[in-house]
Amino acid sequence: MPTDDPTPDQRPRERSRIDASLPISVADLFTIGIGPSSSHTVGPMRAAHAFMAEVAATGRAPAGLRVELFGSLALTGHGHATDSAILLGLAGEKPETVDPAAIPALLAAIRANGRIETISGPVPFDEARDLIFRKGEFLEGHSNAIRFAAELAGGGRIEREYHSIGGGAIVAVGAAPGLRGHNIVQRHPFSSAAEMLSVGEETGLSIAAIVARNEEAWRPRAETEALLDRIAAAMMGSIDRGMGEEGLLPGGLKVKRRARAIHAKLRTQPPEQQYARVFEWVSLFALAVNEENAAGGRVVTAPTNGAAGVIPAVIRYYLDFIPGADAGGVRGFLLTASAIGFLYKKRASISAAEMGCQGEVGVACSMAAAGLAAVLGGSNAQIENAAEIGMEHNLGLTCDPIGGLVQIPCIERNTMGAVKAINAAYLALQGDGRHVVSLDAVIETMRQTGEDMQSRYKETSLGGLAVNVVEC
């Protein structure tokens, strides 16, 4: 396997980033989808679906389709099921609604018949010819790039380039900007941790309350609470399903699912020993989610699929081990964590293809630390400190998945992130909120570190464990 880092002219020179001036909603940060990757599975599926909707809007049936994958999508797309995601998206499926159990049959039909049943009608599709992995080629704009082309019946052609920018979010290059965000006026906007803390000082509101009021720009308070409850239920569901499954994960590495056996063993411990084994339980919760993600199951991007186990595990810790924990506390946890996630999306990136795993597990750890500090009674300053600690000790974390699969080291890395988040929260609560390194400074440091990090360590499987461990 080649290990040379792409030359500077091969790397993206401009980034498709979130416009820091536009507001972000909780619904943009936490989305219910499928595994194994938000940027390599969820984003490409959404892009393919969006492209076919654009084709359908012409009123003309497509006579042929062609898809090209670039950068990290090409290098690790097979391991991340990007090929399957593209086929499903072209066939009209969405990550939020597709039935994971139905996916194998849907894909088998496409591949056996050599055609895709699109919303505009059946289209011939030879996967070997029409879905091309441009390995080693990086487009300007982003490391996760997709080009679609449709030949229209009777002549004409539509082309579109999409960037999958992390967390399942996509950007259509050259498309007219949508209205989402442009006509939203939040009550307490903030684009930095300093601004967030200033709003809290001026209003007397907690970080969770600030976000809750801002969410009213999108929907009534009751609808936001219902959304948060659905997100939390989906997170807990992924833990429970993961603890109930066994067998080998797909992909060829022969990774055995461990969560069910660990759960059975922990349940045999006497009640008086449960609190002594708390980190074993937390690790189990994270392990269960990420095994479910690796199997292509239903998970919540939090803020990505590769880091989907950290926040659910810390929420489950709160529910199972903190007296007085309730649904209201979980909402406050998610709102607080969202505030921190907004800052990373606005000021850096949550894409491992840009930042390495510090942008996924590191960000999730930071978010979870803030959420836990909040529900444990922390002040806004202590919450900001917890978030800073959570990231400070993940700086430089690389993304080097073996075989391009979201399994090794990704699954265990989530257990580390969850335990580290709990530690960060309690460390912050021991102080008064004053600390040397600000959250804004650590986010900027993460961004600079990600920019300096060689591409081989950013979800390309060209370096690190991916090339130093022999695949079995």
Coordinates of C-alpha atoms in Angstrom, one line a residue:
M1 CA 0.0 0.0 0.0
P2 CA 1.4 3.4 -0.9
T3 CA 2.4 5.6 2.0
D4 CA 3.5 8.8 0.3
D5 CA 1.6 11.8 1.4
P6 CA -0.1 13.7 -1.4
T7 CA 2.0 16.5 -2.7
P8 CA 0.8 20.0 -1.9
D9 CA -0.8 20.6 -5.2
Q10 CA -2.9 17.4 -4.7
R11 CA -4.3 18.6 -1.4
P12 CA -7.4 20.8 -1.2
R13 CA -6.4 24.4 -1.1
E14 CA -9.7 25.8 -0.1
R15 CA -12.2 24.4 2.4
S16 CA -15.9 24.0 2.2
R17 CA -16.6 25.2 5.7
I18 CA -19.8 26.2 7.5
D19 CA -20.4 29.9 7.2
A20 CA -19.6 31.1 10.7
S21 CA -22.1 33.9 10.3
L22 CA -25.0 31.5 9.9
P23 CA -26.8 29.9 12.8
I24 CA -26.7 26.1 13.4
S25 CA -29.5 24.1 14.9
V26 CA -29.4 21.2 17.2
A27 CA -31.1 19.3 14.4
D28 CA -28.1 20.0 12.2
L29 CA -25.6 18.6 14.8
F30 CA -27.5 15.5 15.9
T31 CA -29.1 13.5 13.1
I32 CA -30.4 9.9 13.2
G33 CA -28.9 7.9 10.4
I34 CA -27.0 4.7 9.8
G35 CA -23.4 3.5 10.1
P36 CA -20.6 3.2 9.6
S37 CA -19.6 6.8 8.8
S38 CA -21.3 10.2 8.7
S39 CA -18.9 11.7 6.2
H40 CA -18.4 8.6 4.1
T41 CA -21.8 7.0 4.3
V42 CA -24.5 9.5 5.5
G43 CA -23.1 12.5 3.5
P44 CA -22.7 10.6 0.2
M45 CA -26.1 9.1 0.5
R46 CA -27.6 12.6 1.0
A47 CA -25.6 13.9 -1.9
A48 CA -26.7 11.2 -4.2
H49 CA -30.4 11.7 -3.2
A50 CA -30.0 15.5 -3.6
F51 CA -28.5 15.1 -7.1
M52 CA -31.3 12.8 -8.3
A53 CA -33.8 15.3 -7.0
E54 CA -32.1 18.0 -9.1
V55 CA -32.2 15.7 -12.1
A56 CA -35.9 15.0 -11.5
A57 CA -36.7 18.7 -11.3
T58 CA -35.7 18.9 -15.0
G59 CA -38.7 16.8 -15.9
R60 CA -36.5 14.6 -18.1
A61 CA -35.5 11.0 -17.4
P62 CA -31.8 10.2 -17.0
A63 CA -30.4 7.8 -19.6
G64 CA -27.2 7.2 -17.7
L65 CA -25.4 8.1 -14.5
R66 CA -21.7 8.4 -13.5
V67 CA -20.3 9.0 -10.1
E68 CA -16.6 9.8 -9.2
L69 CA -15.2 9.8 -5.7
F70 CA -12.1 11.7 -4.7
G71 CA -9.7 12.2 -1.8
S72 CA -10.6 10.3 1.4
L73 CA -13.8 9.1 0.0
A74 CA -11.9 7.3 -2.7
L75 CA -9.2 6.0 -0.5
T76 CA -11.4 4.6 2.3
G77 CA -14.8 4.5 0.6
H78 CA -15.0 0.7 0.3
G79 CA -14.3 0.2 4.0
H80 CA -16.8 3.0 4.9
A81 CA -19.6 1.6 2.6
T82 CA -19.5 4.7 0.4
D83 CA -20.3 2.6 -2.7
S84 CA -23.4 1.2 -1.0
A85 CA -24.4 4.7 0.2
I86 CA -24.2 6.1 -3.3
L87 CA -26.4 3.4 -4.7
L88 CA -29.0 3.8 -2.0
G89 CA -29.1 7.6 -2.4
L90 CA -29.5 7.3 -6.2
A91 CA -32.3 4.9 -5.5
G92 CA -34.1 7.5 -3.4
E93 CA -33.2 6.3 0.1
K94 CA -32.3 8.7 2.9
P95 CA -30.1 7.8 5.9
E96 CA -32.8 9.0 8.3
T97 CA -35.5 6.7 6.9
V98 CA -33.8 3.7 5.2
D99 CA -34.4 0.4 7.0
P100 CA -30.9 -1.0 7.9
A101 CA -32.4 -4.5 7.6
A102 CA -33.6 -3.9 4.1
I103 CA -30.3 -2.6 2.7
P104 CA -28.7 -5.9 1.7
A105 CA -31.7 -6.8 -0.5
L106 CA -31.9 -3.3 -2.0
L107 CA -28.2 -3.4 -3.0
A108 CA -28.4 -7.0 -4.2
A109 CA -31.3 -6.1 -6.6
I110 CA -29.3 -3.1 -8.0
R111 CA -26.2 -5.1 -8.6
A112 CA -28.0 -8.2 -10.0
N113 CA -30.3 -6.2 -12.4
G114 CA -27.6 -3.6 -13.5
R115 CA -30.0 -0.8 -13.0
I116 CA -31.2 1.6 -10.4
E117 CA -34.9 2.5 -9.8
T118 CA -34.6 6.2 -9.4
I119 CA -37.4 8.7 -8.7
S120 CA -37.3 9.5 -12.4
G121 CA -37.5 5.9 -13.4
P122 CA -35.1 3.0 -14.0
V123 CA -31.6 3.9 -15.1
P124 CA -28.9 1.4 -16.3
F125 CA -26.0 1.4 -13.9
D126 CA -22.9 -0.8 -14.1
E127 CA -21.1 -0.3 -10.8
A128 CA -17.7 -1.2 -12.1
R129 CA -18.0 1.3 -14.9
D130 CA -20.2 4.1 -13.5
L131 CA -18.9 4.3 -9.9
I132 CA -15.3 5.3 -10.0
F133 CA -12.8 5.6 -7.1
R134 CA -10.2 8.3 -8.0
K135 CA -7.6 7.1 -5.5
G136 CA -4.9 9.6 -4.9
E137 CA -6.8 12.5 -6.5
F138 CA -7.8 15.4 -4.3
L139 CA -10.1 18.2 -5.5
E140 CA -9.9 21.8 -4.4
G141 CA -12.4 22.6 -1.7
H142 CA -12.5 19.5 0.5
S143 CA -10.9 16.1 1.0
N144 CA -14.3 14.4 0.7
A145 CA -15.5 15.2 -2.8
I146 CA -18.0 13.6 -5.2
R147 CA -18.8 14.4 -8.8
F148 CA -22.1 13.3 -10.3
A149 CA -23.1 13.4 -13.9
A150 CA -26.4 12.4 -15.6
E151 CA -27.0 12.0 -19.3
L152 CA -30.6 13.1 -20.0
A153 CA -32.8 11.3 -22.5
G154 CA -33.0 13.2 -25.7
G155 CA -29.7 15.0 -25.0
G156 CA -28.2 17.2 -22.4
R157 CA -26.2 16.6 -19.3
I158 CA -26.3 17.7 -15.6
E159 CA -23.2 17.7 -13.5
R160 CA -22.7 18.6 -9.8
E161 CA -19.9 18.4 -7.3
Y162 CA -20.6 17.8 -3.6
H163 CA -18.4 18.0 -0.6
S164 CA -19.2 15.8 2.5
I165 CA -17.9 18.2 5.2
G166 CA -18.5 16.1 8.3
G167 CA -21.3 15.0 10.5
G168 CA -23.4 14.0 7.4
A169 CA -23.5 17.6 6.2
I170 CA -23.0 18.3 2.5
V171 CA -22.2 21.3 0.3
A172 CA -23.2 21.5 -3.4
V173 CA -20.4 23.3 -5.2
G174 CA -21.7 26.2 -7.3
A175 CA -25.4 25.7 -6.3
A176 CA -27.4 28.8 -5.3
P177 CA -27.4 29.1 -1.5
G178 CA -30.5 27.9 0.1
L179 CA -32.5 30.0 2.5
R180 CA -31.9 27.8 5.6
G181 CA -30.0 29.9 8.1
H182 CA -30.2 33.1 6.1
N183 CA -33.6 34.0 7.3
I184 CA -33.1 32.8 10.9
V185 CA -32.7 35.4 13.6
Q186 CA -31.6 33.9 17.0
R187 CA -32.2 35.7 20.3
H188 CA -28.6 35.2 21.6
P189 CA -26.3 34.4 18.7
F190 CA -22.6 33.5 19.4
S191 CA -19.7 32.3 17.3
S192 CA -17.1 31.9 19.9
A193 CA -16.8 30.6 23.4
A194 CA -16.0 34.1 24.6
E195 CA -19.2 35.4 23.1
M196 CA -21.2 32.5 24.6
L197 CA -19.9 33.2 28.1
S198 CA -20.6 36.9 27.6
V199 CA -24.2 36.2 26.7
G200 CA -24.5 34.1 29.8
E201 CA -23.1 36.9 32.0
E202 CA -25.4 39.5 30.4
T203 CA -28.6 37.5 30.6
G204 CA -28.0 35.2 33.6
L205 CA -28.8 32.2 31.4
S206 CA -27.1 28.9 31.5
I207 CA -25.5 27.7 28.2
A208 CA -28.4 25.2 27.8
A209 CA -31.0 28.0 28.2
I210 CA -29.2 30.1 25.7
V211 CA -29.3 27.3 23.1
A212 CA -32.9 26.5 23.9
R213 CA -33.9 30.2 23.3
N214 CA -32.0 30.2 20.0
E215 CA -33.7 27.1 18.9
E216 CA -37.0 28.9 19.1
A217 CA -36.0 30.6 15.8
W218 CA -36.6 27.3 14.2
R219 CA -39.5 25.7 16.1
P220 CA -41.6 26.1 19.3
R221 CA -39.9 25.1 22.6
A222 CA -42.1 22.0 22.9
E223 CA -41.0 20.7 19.5
T224 CA -37.4 21.2 20.4
E225 CA -37.9 19.2 23.6
A226 CA -39.6 16.4 21.6
L227 CA -36.7 16.5 19.1
L228 CA -34.1 16.1 22.0
D229 CA -36.2 13.3 23.4
R230 CA -36.1 11.5 20.1
I231 CA -32.4 12.0 19.8
A232 CA -31.8 10.7 23.3
A233 CA -34.1 7.7 22.7
A234 CA -32.2 6.8 19.5
M235 CA -28.9 7.0 21.4
M236 CA -30.1 4.8 24.2
G237 CA -31.6 2.4 21.6
S238 CA -28.2 2.1 19.9
I239 CA -26.6 1.1 23.2
D240 CA -29.3 -1.5 24.0
R241 CA -29.1 -3.0 20.5
G242 CA -25.3 -3.1 20.6
M243 CA -25.4 -4.9 24.0
G244 CA -27.7 -7.5 22.6
E245 CA -25.8 -8.5 19.4
E246 CA -22.9 -10.9 18.8
G247 CA -20.9 -12.3 16.0
L248 CA -18.3 -10.8 13.6
L249 CA -18.5 -7.3 12.2
P250 CA -18.6 -7.0 8.4
G251 CA -15.5 -6.0 6.3
G252 CA -13.0 -8.8 6.5
L253 CA -11.0 -7.9 9.6
K254 CA -12.9 -10.6 11.6
V255 CA -13.5 -8.2 14.5
K256 CA -15.7 -9.9 17.1
R257 CA -18.5 -8.0 18.8
R258 CA -17.7 -7.8 22.5
A259 CA -20.5 -5.7 24.0
R260 CA -22.9 -8.6 24.7
A261 CA -20.4 -10.7 26.5
I262 CA -19.1 -7.8 28.6
H263 CA -22.6 -6.8 29.5
A264 CA -23.4 -10.3 30.6
K265 CA -20.3 -10.4 32.8
L266 CA -21.0 -7.0 34.4
R267 CA -24.5 -7.9 35.2
T268 CA -23.3 -10.8 37.4
Q269 CA -21.4 -8.4 39.7
P270 CA -22.9 -7.8 43.1
P271 CA -24.8 -4.5 43.4
E272 CA -22.3 -3.0 45.9
Q273 CA -19.6 -3.4 43.3
Q274 CA -21.4 -1.7 40.4
Y275 CA -20.1 1.8 41.3
A276 CA -16.6 0.5 41.6
R277 CA -16.9 -0.7 38.0
V278 CA -18.4 2.5 36.6
F279 CA -15.7 3.0 33.9
E280 CA -16.2 -0.6 32.7
W281 CA -19.9 0.2 32.2
V282 CA -19.2 3.5 30.5
S283 CA -16.7 1.7 28.2
L284 CA -19.4 -0.9 27.5
F285 CA -21.9 1.7 26.5
A286 CA -19.6 3.3 24.0
L287 CA -18.4 0.0 22.7
A288 CA -22.0 -1.1 22.1
V289 CA -22.8 2.0 20.0
N290 CA -19.8 1.8 17.8
E291 CA -20.1 -1.9 17.2
E292 CA -23.7 -1.1 16.1
N293 CA -22.3 1.7 13.9
A294 CA -19.6 -0.6 12.4
A295 CA -22.4 -3.1 11.5
G296 CA -24.3 -0.4 9.6
G297 CA -27.0 -0.1 12.2
R298 CA -29.1 2.9 13.3
V299 CA -27.1 5.5 15.3
V300 CA -27.0 9.2 16.0
T301 CA -24.3 11.4 14.5
A302 CA -22.9 12.9 17.7
P303 CA -21.4 14.9 16.1
T304 CA -20.2 12.1 13.6
N305 CA -20.7 8.4 13.2
G306 CA -17.1 7.6 13.9
A307 CA -17.5 9.3 17.3
A308 CA -21.2 8.2 17.8
G309 CA -20.5 6.3 21.1
V310 CA -19.0 9.0 23.3
I311 CA -22.0 11.3 24.0
P312 CA -24.5 8.4 24.4
A313 CA -22.1 6.6 26.8
V314 CA -21.7 9.7 29.0
I315 CA -25.5 10.3 29.0
R316 CA -26.1 6.7 30.0
Y317 CA -23.5 7.2 32.8
Y318 CA -25.5 10.2 34.0
L319 CA -28.8 8.3 33.9
D320 CA -27.5 5.1 35.5
F321 CA -25.1 6.5 38.1
I322 CA -26.1 10.0 39.1
P323 CA -28.9 10.3 41.6
G324 CA -31.8 12.4 40.5
A325 CA -31.0 12.1 36.8
D326 CA -34.0 12.6 34.5
A327 CA -35.2 13.5 31.0
G328 CA -34.9 17.2 31.7
G329 CA -31.3 16.7 32.6
V330 CA -30.7 14.8 29.4
R331 CA -32.2 17.7 27.4
G332 CA -29.9 20.1 29.2
F333 CA -26.9 17.9 28.5
L334 CA -27.7 17.8 24.7
L335 CA -28.3 21.5 24.5
T336 CA -25.1 22.3 26.3
A337 CA -23.1 19.8 24.2
S338 CA -24.7 21.3 21.1
A339 CA -23.3 24.8 22.0
I340 CA -19.8 23.3 22.0
G341 CA -20.4 21.4 18.8
F342 CA -21.5 24.6 17.1
L343 CA -18.2 26.2 17.9
Y344 CA -16.1 23.4 16.4
K345 CA -18.2 23.5 13.3
K346 CA -18.0 27.2 12.9
R347 CA -14.4 27.7 13.9
A348 CA -12.7 24.5 12.6
S349 CA -14.2 21.3 11.3
I350 CA -15.7 18.0 12.6
S351 CA -14.4 16.1 9.5
A352 CA -11.7 13.5 10.1
A353 CA -10.6 14.0 6.5
E354 CA -9.6 17.5 7.5
M355 CA -8.8 17.3 11.2
G356 CA -7.9 13.7 11.9
C357 CA -9.8 12.0 14.7
Q358 CA -9.3 15.0 17.0
G359 CA -12.1 16.5 14.9
E360 CA -14.4 13.5 15.7
V361 CA -13.7 11.7 19.0
G362 CA -11.9 14.8 20.3
V363 CA -14.9 17.0 19.6
A364 CA -17.3 14.4 20.9
C365 CA -15.3 14.2 24.1
S366 CA -15.3 18.0 24.4
M367 CA -19.0 18.1 23.9
A368 CA -19.7 15.3 26.3
A369 CA -17.5 16.8 29.0
A370 CA -19.5 20.1 28.7
G371 CA -22.8 18.3 28.9
L372 CA -21.9 16.3 31.9
A373 CA -20.5 19.4 33.7
A374 CA -23.7 21.2 33.1
V375 CA -26.0 18.5 34.5
L376 CA -23.7 18.1 37.5
G377 CA -24.4 21.7 38.4
G378 CA -21.4 23.4 36.8
S379 CA -21.3 27.1 36.0
N380 CA -21.0 28.4 32.5
A381 CA -17.3 29.0 33.1
Q382 CA -16.8 25.5 34.5
I383 CA -18.6 24.0 31.5
E384 CA -16.4 25.9 29.1
N385 CA -13.4 24.6 31.1
A386 CA -14.6 21.0 30.9
A387 CA -15.0 21.4 27.1
E388 CA -11.5 22.8 26.8
I389 CA -10.0 20.0 28.9
G390 CA -11.8 17.4 26.8
M391 CA -10.2 18.7 23.6
E392 CA -6.8 19.7 25.0
H393 CA -6.0 16.1 25.7
N394 CA -7.1 14.8 22.3
L395 CA -5.0 17.3 20.2
G396 CA -3.1 15.6 17.4
L397 CA -5.3 12.5 17.5
T398 CA -5.0 10.9 14.0
C399 CA -7.5 9.0 11.9
D400 CA -5.9 5.8 10.6
P401 CA -8.5 3.1 10.3
I402 CA -7.2 -0.3 9.4
G403 CA -8.6 -1.4 6.1
G404 CA -10.6 1.8 5.8
L405 CA -13.1 0.2 8.2
V406 CA -14.6 2.1 11.2
Q407 CA -13.5 -0.6 13.5
I408 CA -9.9 -0.5 14.6
P409 CA -9.0 1.7 16.4
C410 CA -12.3 3.6 16.1
I411 CA -14.5 1.4 18.3
E412 CA -12.2 1.3 21.3
R413 CA -11.2 5.0 20.8
N414 CA -14.8 5.9 21.6
T415 CA -14.5 4.2 25.0
M416 CA -11.4 6.3 25.7
G417 CA -13.2 9.4 24.6
A418 CA -16.2 8.7 26.9
V419 CA -14.0 8.0 30.0
K420 CA -11.9 11.1 29.3
A421 CA -15.0 13.3 29.0
I422 CA -16.1 12.2 32.5
N423 CA -12.7 12.9 33.9
A424 CA -12.6 16.3 32.2
A425 CA -16.0 17.3 33.7
Y426 CA -15.0 16.4 37.2
L427 CA -11.6 18.1 36.9
A428 CA -13.4 21.3 35.8
L429 CA -15.9 21.1 38.6
Q430 CA -13.1 21.0 41.1
G431 CA -12.1 24.5 40.0
D432 CA -13.9 27.9 39.8
G433 CA -13.9 28.1 36.0
R434 CA -10.7 30.1 35.7
H435 CA -8.0 28.5 33.6
V436 CA -5.1 29.3 31.4
V437 CA -6.1 27.9 28.0
S438 CA -9.5 29.1 26.7
L439 CA -11.9 26.9 24.7
D440 CA -11.4 29.3 21.8
A441 CA -7.7 28.8 22.0
V442 CA -7.9 25.1 22.0
I443 CA -10.3 25.0 19.1
E444 CA -7.9 27.2 17.1
T445 CA -5.1 24.9 18.1
M446 CA -7.1 21.9 16.9
R447 CA -7.7 23.7 13.6
Q448 CA -4.0 24.5 13.1
T449 CA -3.0 21.0 14.1
G450 CA -5.4 19.5 11.6
E451 CA -4.1 21.8 8.8
D452 CA -0.5 20.8 9.6
M453 CA -1.3 17.1 9.9
Q454 CA -0.1 15.0 6.9
S455 CA -3.0 13.7 4.8
R456 CA -1.9 10.1 5.4
Y457 CA -3.1 10.5 9.0
K458 CA -6.5 12.0 8.0
E459 CA -8.9 9.2 7.1
T460 CA -6.9 8.0 4.1
S461 CA -5.6 4.7 5.6
L462 CA -2.2 5.6 4.1
G463 CA -0.4 5.9 7.5
G464 CA -0.4 4.9 11.1
L465 CA -2.0 1.7 12.2
A466 CA -3.5 1.3 8.8
V467 CA -0.2 0.4 7.3
N468 CA 1.7 -1.0 10.3
V469 CA -0.8 -3.7 11.2
V470 CA -1.1 -6.7 8.9
E471 CA -4.7 -7.4 8.0
C472 CA -6.0 -10.8 8.8

